[in-house]
Short mmCIF file of C-alpha atoms in Angstrom, two decimals:
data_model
loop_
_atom_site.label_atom_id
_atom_site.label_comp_id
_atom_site.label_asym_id
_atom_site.label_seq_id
_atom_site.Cartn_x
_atom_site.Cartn_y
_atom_site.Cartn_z
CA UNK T 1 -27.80 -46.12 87.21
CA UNK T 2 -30.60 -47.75 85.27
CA UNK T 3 -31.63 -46.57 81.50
CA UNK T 4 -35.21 -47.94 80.76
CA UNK T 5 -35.86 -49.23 77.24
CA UNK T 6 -38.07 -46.41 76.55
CA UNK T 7 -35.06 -43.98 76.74
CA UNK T 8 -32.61 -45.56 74.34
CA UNK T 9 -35.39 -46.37 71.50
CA UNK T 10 -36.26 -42.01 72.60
CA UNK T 11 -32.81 -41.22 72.33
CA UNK T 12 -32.42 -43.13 68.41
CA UNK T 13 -35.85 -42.08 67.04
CA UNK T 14 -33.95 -38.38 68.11
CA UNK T 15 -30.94 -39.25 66.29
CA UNK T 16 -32.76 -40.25 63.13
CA UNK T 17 -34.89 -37.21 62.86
CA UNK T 18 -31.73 -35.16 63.19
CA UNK T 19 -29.49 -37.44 60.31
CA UNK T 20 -32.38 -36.91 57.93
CA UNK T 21 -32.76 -32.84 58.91
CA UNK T 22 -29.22 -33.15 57.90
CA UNK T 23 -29.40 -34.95 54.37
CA UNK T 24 -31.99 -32.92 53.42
CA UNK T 25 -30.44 -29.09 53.80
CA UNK T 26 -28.80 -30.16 50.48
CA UNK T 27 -29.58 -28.79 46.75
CA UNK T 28 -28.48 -28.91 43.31
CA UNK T 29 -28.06 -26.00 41.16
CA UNK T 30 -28.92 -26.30 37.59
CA UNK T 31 -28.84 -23.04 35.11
CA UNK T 32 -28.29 -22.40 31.59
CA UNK T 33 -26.02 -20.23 29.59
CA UNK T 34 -27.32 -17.73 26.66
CA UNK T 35 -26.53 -14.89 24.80
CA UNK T 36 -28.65 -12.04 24.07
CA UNK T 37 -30.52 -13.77 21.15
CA UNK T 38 -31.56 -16.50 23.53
CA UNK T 39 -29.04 -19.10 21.63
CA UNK T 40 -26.99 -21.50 24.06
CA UNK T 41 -23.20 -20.72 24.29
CA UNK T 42 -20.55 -22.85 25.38
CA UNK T 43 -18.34 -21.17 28.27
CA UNK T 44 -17.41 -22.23 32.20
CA UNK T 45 -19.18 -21.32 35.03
CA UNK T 46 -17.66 -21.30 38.92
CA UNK T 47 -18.28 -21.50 42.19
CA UNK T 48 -16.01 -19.26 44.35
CA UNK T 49 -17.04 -20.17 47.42
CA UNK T 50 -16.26 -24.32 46.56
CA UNK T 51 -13.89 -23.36 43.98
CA UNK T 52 -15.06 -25.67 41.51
CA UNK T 53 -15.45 -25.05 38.09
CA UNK T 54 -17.54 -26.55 35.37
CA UNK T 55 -16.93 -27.03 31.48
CA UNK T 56 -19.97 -25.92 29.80
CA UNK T 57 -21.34 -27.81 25.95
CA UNK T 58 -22.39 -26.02 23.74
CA UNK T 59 -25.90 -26.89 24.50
CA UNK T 60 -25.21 -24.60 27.24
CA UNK T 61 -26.83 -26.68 29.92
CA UNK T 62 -24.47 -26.78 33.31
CA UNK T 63 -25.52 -28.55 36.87
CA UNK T 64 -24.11 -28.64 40.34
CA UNK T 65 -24.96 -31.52 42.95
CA UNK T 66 -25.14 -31.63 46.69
CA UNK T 67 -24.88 -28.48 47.49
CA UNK T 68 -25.44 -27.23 51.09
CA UNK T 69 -28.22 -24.77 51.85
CA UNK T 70 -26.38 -21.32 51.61
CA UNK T 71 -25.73 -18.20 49.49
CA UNK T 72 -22.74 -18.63 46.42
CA UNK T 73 -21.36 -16.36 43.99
CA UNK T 74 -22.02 -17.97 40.35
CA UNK T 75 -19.24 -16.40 37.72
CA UNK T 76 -19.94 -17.25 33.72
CA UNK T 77 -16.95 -16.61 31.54
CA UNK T 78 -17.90 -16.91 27.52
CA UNK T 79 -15.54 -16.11 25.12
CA UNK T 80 -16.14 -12.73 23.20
CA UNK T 81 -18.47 -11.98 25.76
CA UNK T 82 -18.76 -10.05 29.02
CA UNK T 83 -18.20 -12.12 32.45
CA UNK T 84 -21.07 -12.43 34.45
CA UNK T 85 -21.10 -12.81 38.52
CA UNK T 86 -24.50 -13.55 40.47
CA UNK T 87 -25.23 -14.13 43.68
CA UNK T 88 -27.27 -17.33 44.05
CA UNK T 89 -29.17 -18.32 47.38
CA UNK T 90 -29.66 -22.09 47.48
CA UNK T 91 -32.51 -23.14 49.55
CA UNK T 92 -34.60 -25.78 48.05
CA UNK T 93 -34.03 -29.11 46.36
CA UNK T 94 -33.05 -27.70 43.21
CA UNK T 95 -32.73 -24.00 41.95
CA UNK T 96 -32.63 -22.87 38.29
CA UNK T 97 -30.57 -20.28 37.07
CA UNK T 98 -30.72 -18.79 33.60
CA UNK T 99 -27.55 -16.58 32.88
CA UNK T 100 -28.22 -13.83 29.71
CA UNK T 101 -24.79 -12.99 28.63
CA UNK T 102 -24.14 -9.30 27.16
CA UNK T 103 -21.73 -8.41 24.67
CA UNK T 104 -18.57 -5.94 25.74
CA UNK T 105 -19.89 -2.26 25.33
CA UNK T 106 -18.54 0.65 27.15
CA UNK T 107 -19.31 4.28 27.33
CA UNK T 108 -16.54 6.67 26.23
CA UNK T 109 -15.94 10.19 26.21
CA UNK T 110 -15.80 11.95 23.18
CA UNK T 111 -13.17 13.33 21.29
CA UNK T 112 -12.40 15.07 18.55
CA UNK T 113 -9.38 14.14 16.11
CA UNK T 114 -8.41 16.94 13.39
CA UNK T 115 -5.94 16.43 10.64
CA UNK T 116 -5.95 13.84 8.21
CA UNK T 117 -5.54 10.16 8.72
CA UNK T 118 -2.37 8.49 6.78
CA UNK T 119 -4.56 5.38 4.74
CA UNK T 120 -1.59 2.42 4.70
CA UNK T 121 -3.95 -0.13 3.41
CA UNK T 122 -2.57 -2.33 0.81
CA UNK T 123 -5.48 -2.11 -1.33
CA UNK T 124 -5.92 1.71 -1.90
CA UNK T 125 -3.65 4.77 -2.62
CA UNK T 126 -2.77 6.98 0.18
CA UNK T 127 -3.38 11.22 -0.17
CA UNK T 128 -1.74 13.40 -0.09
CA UNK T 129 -1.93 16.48 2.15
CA UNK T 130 -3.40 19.71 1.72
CA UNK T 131 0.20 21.45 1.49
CA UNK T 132 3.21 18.88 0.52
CA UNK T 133 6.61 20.64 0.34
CA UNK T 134 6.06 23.89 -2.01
CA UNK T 135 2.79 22.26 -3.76
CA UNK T 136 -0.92 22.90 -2.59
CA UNK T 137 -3.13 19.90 -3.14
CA UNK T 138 -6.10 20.98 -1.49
CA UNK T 139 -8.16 19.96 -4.22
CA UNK T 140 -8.48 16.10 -2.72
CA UNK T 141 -7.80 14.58 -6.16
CA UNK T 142 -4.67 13.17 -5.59
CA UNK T 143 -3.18 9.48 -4.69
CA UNK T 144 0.32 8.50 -3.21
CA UNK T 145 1.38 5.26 -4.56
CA UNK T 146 3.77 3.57 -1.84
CA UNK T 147 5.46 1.23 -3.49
CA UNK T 148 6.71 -0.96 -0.42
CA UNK T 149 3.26 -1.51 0.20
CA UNK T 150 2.49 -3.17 -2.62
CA UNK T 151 3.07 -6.21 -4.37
CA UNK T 152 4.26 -5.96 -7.38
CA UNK T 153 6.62 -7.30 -10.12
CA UNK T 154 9.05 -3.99 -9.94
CA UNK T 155 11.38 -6.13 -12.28
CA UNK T 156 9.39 -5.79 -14.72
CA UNK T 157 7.77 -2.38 -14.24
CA UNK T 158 4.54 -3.99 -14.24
CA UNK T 159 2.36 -1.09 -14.50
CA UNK T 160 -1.39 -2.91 -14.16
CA UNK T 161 -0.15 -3.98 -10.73
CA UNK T 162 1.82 -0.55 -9.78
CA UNK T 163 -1.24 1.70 -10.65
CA UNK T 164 -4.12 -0.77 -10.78
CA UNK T 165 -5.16 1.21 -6.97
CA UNK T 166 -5.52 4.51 -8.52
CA UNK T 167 -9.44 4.87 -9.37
CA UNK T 168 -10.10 5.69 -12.70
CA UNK T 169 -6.85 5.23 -14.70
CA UNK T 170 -6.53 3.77 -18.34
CA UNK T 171 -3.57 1.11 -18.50
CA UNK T 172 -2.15 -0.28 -21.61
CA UNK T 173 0.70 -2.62 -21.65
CA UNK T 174 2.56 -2.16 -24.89
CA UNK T 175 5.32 -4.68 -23.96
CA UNK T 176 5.94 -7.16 -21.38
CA UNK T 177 9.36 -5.48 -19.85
CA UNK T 178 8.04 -2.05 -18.72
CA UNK T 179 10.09 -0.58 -20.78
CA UNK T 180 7.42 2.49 -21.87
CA UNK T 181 4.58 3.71 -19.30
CA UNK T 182 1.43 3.85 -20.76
CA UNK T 183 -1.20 5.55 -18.78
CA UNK T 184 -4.05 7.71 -19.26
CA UNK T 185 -7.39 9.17 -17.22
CA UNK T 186 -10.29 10.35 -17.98
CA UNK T 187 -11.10 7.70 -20.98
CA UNK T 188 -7.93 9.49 -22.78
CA UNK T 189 -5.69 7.45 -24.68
CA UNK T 190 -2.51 5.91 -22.47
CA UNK T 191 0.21 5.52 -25.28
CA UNK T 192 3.34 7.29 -23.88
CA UNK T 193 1.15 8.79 -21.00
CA UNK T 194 1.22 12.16 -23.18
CA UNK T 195 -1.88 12.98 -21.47
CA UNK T 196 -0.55 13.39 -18.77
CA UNK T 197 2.43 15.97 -16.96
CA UNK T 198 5.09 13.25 -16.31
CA UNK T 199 8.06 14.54 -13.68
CA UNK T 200 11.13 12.90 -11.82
CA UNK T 201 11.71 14.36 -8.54
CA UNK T 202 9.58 17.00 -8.87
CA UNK T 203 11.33 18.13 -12.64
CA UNK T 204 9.94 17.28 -16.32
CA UNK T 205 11.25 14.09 -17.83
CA UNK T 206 9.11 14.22 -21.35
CA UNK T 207 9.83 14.93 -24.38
CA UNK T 208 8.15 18.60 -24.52
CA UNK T 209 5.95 19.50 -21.45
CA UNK T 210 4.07 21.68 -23.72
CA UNK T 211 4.64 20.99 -27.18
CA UNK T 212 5.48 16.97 -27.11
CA UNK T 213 4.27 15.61 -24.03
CA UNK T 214 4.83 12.09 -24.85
CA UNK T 215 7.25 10.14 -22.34
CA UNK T 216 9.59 7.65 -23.18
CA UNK T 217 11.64 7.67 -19.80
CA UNK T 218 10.45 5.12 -16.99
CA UNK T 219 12.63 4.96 -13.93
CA UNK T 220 12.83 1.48 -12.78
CA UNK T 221 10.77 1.07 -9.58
CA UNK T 222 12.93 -0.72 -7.61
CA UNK T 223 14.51 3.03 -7.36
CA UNK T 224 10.93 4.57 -6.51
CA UNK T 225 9.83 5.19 -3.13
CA UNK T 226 6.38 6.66 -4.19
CA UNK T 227 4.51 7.78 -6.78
CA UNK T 228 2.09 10.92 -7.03
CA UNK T 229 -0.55 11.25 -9.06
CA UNK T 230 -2.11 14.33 -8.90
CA UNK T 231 -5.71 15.03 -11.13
CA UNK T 232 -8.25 17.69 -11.20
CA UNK T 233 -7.39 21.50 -10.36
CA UNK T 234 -4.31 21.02 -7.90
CA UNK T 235 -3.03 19.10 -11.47
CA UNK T 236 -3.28 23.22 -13.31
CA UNK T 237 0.00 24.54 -11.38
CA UNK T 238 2.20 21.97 -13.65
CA UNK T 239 0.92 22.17 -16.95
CA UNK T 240 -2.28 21.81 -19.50
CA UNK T 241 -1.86 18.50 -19.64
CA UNK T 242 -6.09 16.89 -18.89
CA UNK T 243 -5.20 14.03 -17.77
CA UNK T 244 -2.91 15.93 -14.47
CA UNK T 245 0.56 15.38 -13.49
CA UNK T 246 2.45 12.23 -12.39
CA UNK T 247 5.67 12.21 -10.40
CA UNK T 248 8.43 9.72 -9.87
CA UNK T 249 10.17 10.22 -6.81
CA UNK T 250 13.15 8.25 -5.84
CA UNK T 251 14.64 7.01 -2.46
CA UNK T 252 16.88 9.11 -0.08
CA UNK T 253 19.94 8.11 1.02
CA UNK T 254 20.11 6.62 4.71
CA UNK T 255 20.97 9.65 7.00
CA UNK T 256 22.14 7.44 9.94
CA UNK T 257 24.59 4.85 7.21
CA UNK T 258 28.01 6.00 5.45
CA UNK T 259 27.53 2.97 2.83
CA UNK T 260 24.02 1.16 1.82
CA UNK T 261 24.04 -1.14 -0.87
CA UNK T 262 21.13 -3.28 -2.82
CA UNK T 263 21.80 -6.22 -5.69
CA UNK T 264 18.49 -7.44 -7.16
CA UNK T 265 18.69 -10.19 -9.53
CA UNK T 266 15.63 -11.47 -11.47
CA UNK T 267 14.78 -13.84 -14.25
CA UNK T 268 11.83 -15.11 -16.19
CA UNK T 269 10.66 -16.73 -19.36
CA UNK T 270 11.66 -16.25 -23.17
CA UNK T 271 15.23 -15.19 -21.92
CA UNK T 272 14.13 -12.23 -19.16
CA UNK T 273 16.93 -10.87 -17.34
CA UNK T 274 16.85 -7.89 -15.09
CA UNK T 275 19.65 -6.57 -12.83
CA UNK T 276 19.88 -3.76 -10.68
CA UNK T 277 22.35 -2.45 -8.45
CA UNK T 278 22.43 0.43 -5.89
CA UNK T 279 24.90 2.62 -3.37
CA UNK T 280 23.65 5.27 -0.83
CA UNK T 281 25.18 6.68 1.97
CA UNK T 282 25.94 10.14 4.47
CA UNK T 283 29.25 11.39 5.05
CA UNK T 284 28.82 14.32 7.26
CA UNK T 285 26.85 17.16 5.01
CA UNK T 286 27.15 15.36 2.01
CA UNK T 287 25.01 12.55 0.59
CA UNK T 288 24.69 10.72 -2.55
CA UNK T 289 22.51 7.95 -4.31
CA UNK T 290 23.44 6.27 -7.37
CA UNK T 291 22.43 2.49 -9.08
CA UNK T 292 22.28 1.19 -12.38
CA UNK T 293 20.00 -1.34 -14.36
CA UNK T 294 20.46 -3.59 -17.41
CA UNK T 295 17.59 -5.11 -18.40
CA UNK T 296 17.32 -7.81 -21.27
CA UNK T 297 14.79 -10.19 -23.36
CA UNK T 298 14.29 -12.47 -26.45
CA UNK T 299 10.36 -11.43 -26.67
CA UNK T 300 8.01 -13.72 -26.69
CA UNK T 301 7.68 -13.31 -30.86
CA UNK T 302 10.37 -13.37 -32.87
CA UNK T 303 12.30 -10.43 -33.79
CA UNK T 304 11.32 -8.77 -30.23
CA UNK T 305 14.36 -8.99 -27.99
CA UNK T 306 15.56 -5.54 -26.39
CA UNK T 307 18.60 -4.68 -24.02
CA UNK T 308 17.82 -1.77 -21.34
CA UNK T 309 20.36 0.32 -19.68
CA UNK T 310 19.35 2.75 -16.94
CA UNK T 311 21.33 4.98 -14.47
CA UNK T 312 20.91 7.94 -11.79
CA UNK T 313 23.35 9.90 -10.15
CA UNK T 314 22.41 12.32 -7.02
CA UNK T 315 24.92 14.37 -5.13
CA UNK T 316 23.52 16.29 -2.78
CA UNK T 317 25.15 18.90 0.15
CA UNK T 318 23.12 20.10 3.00
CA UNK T 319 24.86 22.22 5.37
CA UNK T 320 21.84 23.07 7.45
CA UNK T 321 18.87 20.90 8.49
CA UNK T 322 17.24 23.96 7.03
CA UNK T 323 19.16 23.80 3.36
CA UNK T 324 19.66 21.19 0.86
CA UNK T 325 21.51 21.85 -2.45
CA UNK T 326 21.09 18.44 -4.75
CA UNK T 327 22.60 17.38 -8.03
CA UNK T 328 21.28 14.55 -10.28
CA UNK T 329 21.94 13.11 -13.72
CA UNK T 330 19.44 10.50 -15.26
CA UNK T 331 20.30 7.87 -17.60
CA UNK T 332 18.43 5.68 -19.88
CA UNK T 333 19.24 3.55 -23.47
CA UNK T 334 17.36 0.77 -25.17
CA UNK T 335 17.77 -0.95 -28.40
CA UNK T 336 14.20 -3.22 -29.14
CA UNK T 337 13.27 -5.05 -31.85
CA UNK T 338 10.10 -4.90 -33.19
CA UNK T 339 8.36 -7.77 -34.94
CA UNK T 340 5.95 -5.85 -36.58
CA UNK T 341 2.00 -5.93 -36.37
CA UNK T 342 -0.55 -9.30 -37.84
CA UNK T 343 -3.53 -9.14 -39.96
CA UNK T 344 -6.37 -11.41 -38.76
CA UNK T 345 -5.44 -14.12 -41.37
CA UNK T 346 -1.92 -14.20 -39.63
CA UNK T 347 -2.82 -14.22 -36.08
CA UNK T 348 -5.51 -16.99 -37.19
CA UNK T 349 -2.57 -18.83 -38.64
CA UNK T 350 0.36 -18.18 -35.74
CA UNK T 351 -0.02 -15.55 -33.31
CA UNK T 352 3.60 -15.41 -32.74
CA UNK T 353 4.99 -15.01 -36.33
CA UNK T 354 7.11 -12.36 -37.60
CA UNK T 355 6.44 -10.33 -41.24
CA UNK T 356 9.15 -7.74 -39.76
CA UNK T 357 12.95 -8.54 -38.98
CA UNK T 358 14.75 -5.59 -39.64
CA UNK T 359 12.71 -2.87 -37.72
CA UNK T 360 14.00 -1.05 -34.61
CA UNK T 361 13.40 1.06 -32.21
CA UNK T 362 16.01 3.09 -29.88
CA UNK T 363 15.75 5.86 -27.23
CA UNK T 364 18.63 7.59 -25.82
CA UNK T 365 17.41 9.62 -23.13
CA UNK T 366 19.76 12.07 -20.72
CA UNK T 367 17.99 14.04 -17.39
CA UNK T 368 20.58 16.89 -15.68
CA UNK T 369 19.01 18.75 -12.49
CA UNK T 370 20.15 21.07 -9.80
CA UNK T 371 17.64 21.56 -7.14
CA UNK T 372 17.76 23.61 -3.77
CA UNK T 373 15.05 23.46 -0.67
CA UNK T 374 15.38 26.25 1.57
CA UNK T 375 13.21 26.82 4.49
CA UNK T 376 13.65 30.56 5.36
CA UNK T 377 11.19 29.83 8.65
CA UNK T 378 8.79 27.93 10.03
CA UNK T 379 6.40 29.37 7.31
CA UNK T 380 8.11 30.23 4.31
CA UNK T 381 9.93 27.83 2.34
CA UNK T 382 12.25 28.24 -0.79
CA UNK T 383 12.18 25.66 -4.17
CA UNK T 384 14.32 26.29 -7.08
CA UNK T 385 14.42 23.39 -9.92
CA UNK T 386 16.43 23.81 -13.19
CA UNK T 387 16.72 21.21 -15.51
CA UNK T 388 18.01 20.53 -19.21
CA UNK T 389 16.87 17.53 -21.39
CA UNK T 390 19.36 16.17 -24.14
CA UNK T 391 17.42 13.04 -25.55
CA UNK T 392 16.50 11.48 -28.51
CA UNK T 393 14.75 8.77 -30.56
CA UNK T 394 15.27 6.61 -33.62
CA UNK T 395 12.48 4.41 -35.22
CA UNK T 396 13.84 2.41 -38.47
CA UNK T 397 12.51 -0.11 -40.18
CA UNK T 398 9.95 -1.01 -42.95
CA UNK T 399 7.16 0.99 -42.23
CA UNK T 400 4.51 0.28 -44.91
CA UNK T 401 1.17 -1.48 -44.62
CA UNK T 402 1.30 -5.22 -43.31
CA UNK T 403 0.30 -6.76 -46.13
CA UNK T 404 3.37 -5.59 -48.18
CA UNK T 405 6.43 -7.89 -47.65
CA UNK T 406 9.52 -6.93 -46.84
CA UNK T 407 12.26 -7.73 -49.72
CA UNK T 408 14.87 -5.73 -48.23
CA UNK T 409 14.35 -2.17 -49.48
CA UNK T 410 15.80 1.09 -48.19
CA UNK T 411 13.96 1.19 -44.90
CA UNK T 412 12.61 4.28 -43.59
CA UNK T 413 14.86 5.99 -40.98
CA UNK T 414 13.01 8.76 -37.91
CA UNK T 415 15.21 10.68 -35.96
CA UNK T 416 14.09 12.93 -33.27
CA UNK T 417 15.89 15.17 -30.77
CA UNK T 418 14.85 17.09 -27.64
CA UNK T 419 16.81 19.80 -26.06
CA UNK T 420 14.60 21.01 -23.52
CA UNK T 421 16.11 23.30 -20.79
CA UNK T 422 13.42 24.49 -17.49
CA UNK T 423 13.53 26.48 -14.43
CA UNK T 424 10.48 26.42 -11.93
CA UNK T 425 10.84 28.84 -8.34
CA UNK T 426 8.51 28.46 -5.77
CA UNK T 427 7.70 30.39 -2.84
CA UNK T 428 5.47 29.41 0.15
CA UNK T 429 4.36 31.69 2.64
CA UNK T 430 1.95 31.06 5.64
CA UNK T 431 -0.15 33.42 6.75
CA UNK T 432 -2.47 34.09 9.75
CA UNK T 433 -5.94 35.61 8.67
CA UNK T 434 -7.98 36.24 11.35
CA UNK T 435 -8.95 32.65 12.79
CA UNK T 436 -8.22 31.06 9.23
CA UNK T 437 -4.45 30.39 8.25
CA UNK T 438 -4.51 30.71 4.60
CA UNK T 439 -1.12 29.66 2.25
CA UNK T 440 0.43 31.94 -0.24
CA UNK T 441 2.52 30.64 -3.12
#
């Protein structure tokens, strides 16, 4: 069998036609990636059917080569962004493909949340709620001062740090130990906090609620679990005081431990030395919490030194989860020197000199309480505090103007003693009025 000429040059010029039909069913893809202010982002895109993926710059410019004619799923993945799949038909030399990403959004249903929100932030007070125990707060001007949220020199009771997150206060510092609380709101003065109702535990710890509000007790705060601060009309149902009521209260013993201990150990300049110790524990119904401070400084001035002892007992039996009968004993003694005040020719001429070395300054303070919590039902409740006072103060020392020296006169001797005895009983009843639910106290 004979093949002309003519047939094999037919047969390649066939061939030919079909090899370039061939090369040229190819494409690129080229696209771009932006978000929904038209700005280029930086992302990957892929190819499912291929499975190749590309990097993308942050010029957001991508490009895919030699691809065959065809249909191909495009997926863009930017981060903070939504993915984005499209379905891309390549059938020309080159196809452009612009890809708008969207941020995340999604519909929900609504809901509706009732109650009040617990604020843990470190930077503001929590609330507390509209009916705490046997008190009503429901007048909103209160704080809660955790004090494990917070950072704070509690070595030192540093009150600017403790109660700088409570809105409104007036904070003096009157020495550099904590060793008297000086607060005040409502532009009245802080010195002793008389201005304000000042409790431990829920009891009075001043002087004289009523007749000599001033407070020379501080418990140390590494003993303080929280602090309430109470202002405005909810302040009315513990005392006249304008400035409202603040209350101490102290950490529970561990329910689920028989022994808990704590050693804290702290030192600082001009010979600072705190120390404080504490026990806690359960055994069966009864529980207990005790610890003890000593505190002690040199002062930054001469004649300024002090030594600081402070102590708590609580014994407490509860033979019901519904009944609690508690103990306690509070403790506190300092001895501080005080150098005396500076005219402006002094201070010009030494800020930390002396014209006073034999003035003093001592408190003896003593706290007994017997408290019970009884919860009768689900909505009446039972509080009964009683509490005696035995304290005192002593202030002696030179106590004429600045200007006069000292030559060693009869100094000028103070004395003061409290005996203070109290007894508060509160009932709390809830009630069902019609749709409302009303509290009785």
């Amino acid at each position: 069998m004979r093949i002309s000429k003519q047939a094999f040059l037919l047969v390649g010029l066939l061939l030919g036609l079909g090899t370039l039909g061939l090369e040229a069913q190819t494409g690129n893809l080229v696209g771009k990636i932006l978000d929904e202010k038209g700005q280029s982002r930086s992302g990957e895109v892929f190819l499912a059917e291929l499975s190749q993926k590309k990097e993308v710059g942050s010029d957001g410019a991508f490009r895919f080569e030699g691809l065959a004619y065809g249909v191909y799923t495009l997926t863009c993945y930017v981060a903070g962004l939504q993915s984005q799949s499209q379905t891309i038909r390549v059938d020309r030399p080159e196809v452009l493909v612009w890809l708008s990403m969207r941020e995340f959004s999604q519909n929900l249903r609504t809901i509706e949340v009732e109650g009040q929100a617990a604020e843990t932030s470190a930077l503001t007070a929590q609330r507390l709620y509209a009916v705490e125990g046997v008190g009503i707060y429901e007048a909103k001007k209160n704080e809660v001062i955790i004090l494990n949220n917070i950072a704070s020199n509690e070595a030192t009771n540093n009150a600017r740090q403790i109660f700088g997150r409570v809105p409104g206060l007036n904070i003096w510092e009157s020495d550099a130990a904590g060793l008297q609380l000086d607060i005040a709101a409502r532009g009245l003065s802080p010195g002793r906090t008389a201005n304000f109702n000042t409790r431990l535990n829920g009891y009075d710890m001043s002087a004289d609620a009523l007749g000599y509000p001033e407070s020379y007790y501080t418990p140390p705060m590494q003993a303080v679990e929280r602090i309430e601060v109470v202002r405005g009309a909810a302040s009315l149902q513990y005392g006249p005081q304008f400035g409202g009521m603040v209350n101490f209260v102290l950490k529970e013993a561990p329910q689920d431990q028989k022994f808990s201990g704590e050693l804290d150990l702290a030192g600082g300049s001009y010979g600072f030395f705190n120390a404080f110790g504490s026990v806690s524990g359960t055994l069966g119904k009864w529980h207990y919490l005790s610890y003890y401070q000593y505190k002690h400084n040199e002062g930054w001035r001469p004649n300024s030194g002090f030594d600081l002892h402070s102590a708590f007992v609580r014994l407490g039996y509860r033979p019901s989860e519904s009944l609690d009968f508690r103990i306690e004993y509070a403790s506190l003694y300092y001895l501080a020197q005080q150098p005396g005040g500076l005219t402006d020719a002094f201070f010009a001429q030494d800020p930390r000199q002396s014209q006073r070395a034999r003035n003093w300054f001592k408190v003896n303070w003593n706290l007994f309480a017997f408290l019970v919590d009884y919860r009768l039902s689900e909505r009446t409740r039972l509080n009964f505090r009683q509490f005696w006072l035995l304290s005192g103060r002593e202030a002696l020392g030179n106590l004429e103007r600045i200007t006069v020296a000292d030559f060693g006169d009869n100094r000028t001797l103070i004395r003061d003693q409290y005996r203070n005895f109290g007894q508060e009983t509160r009932l709390l009843h809830r009630y069902s009025l019609g749709s409302q639910r009303p509290l009785c106290c």
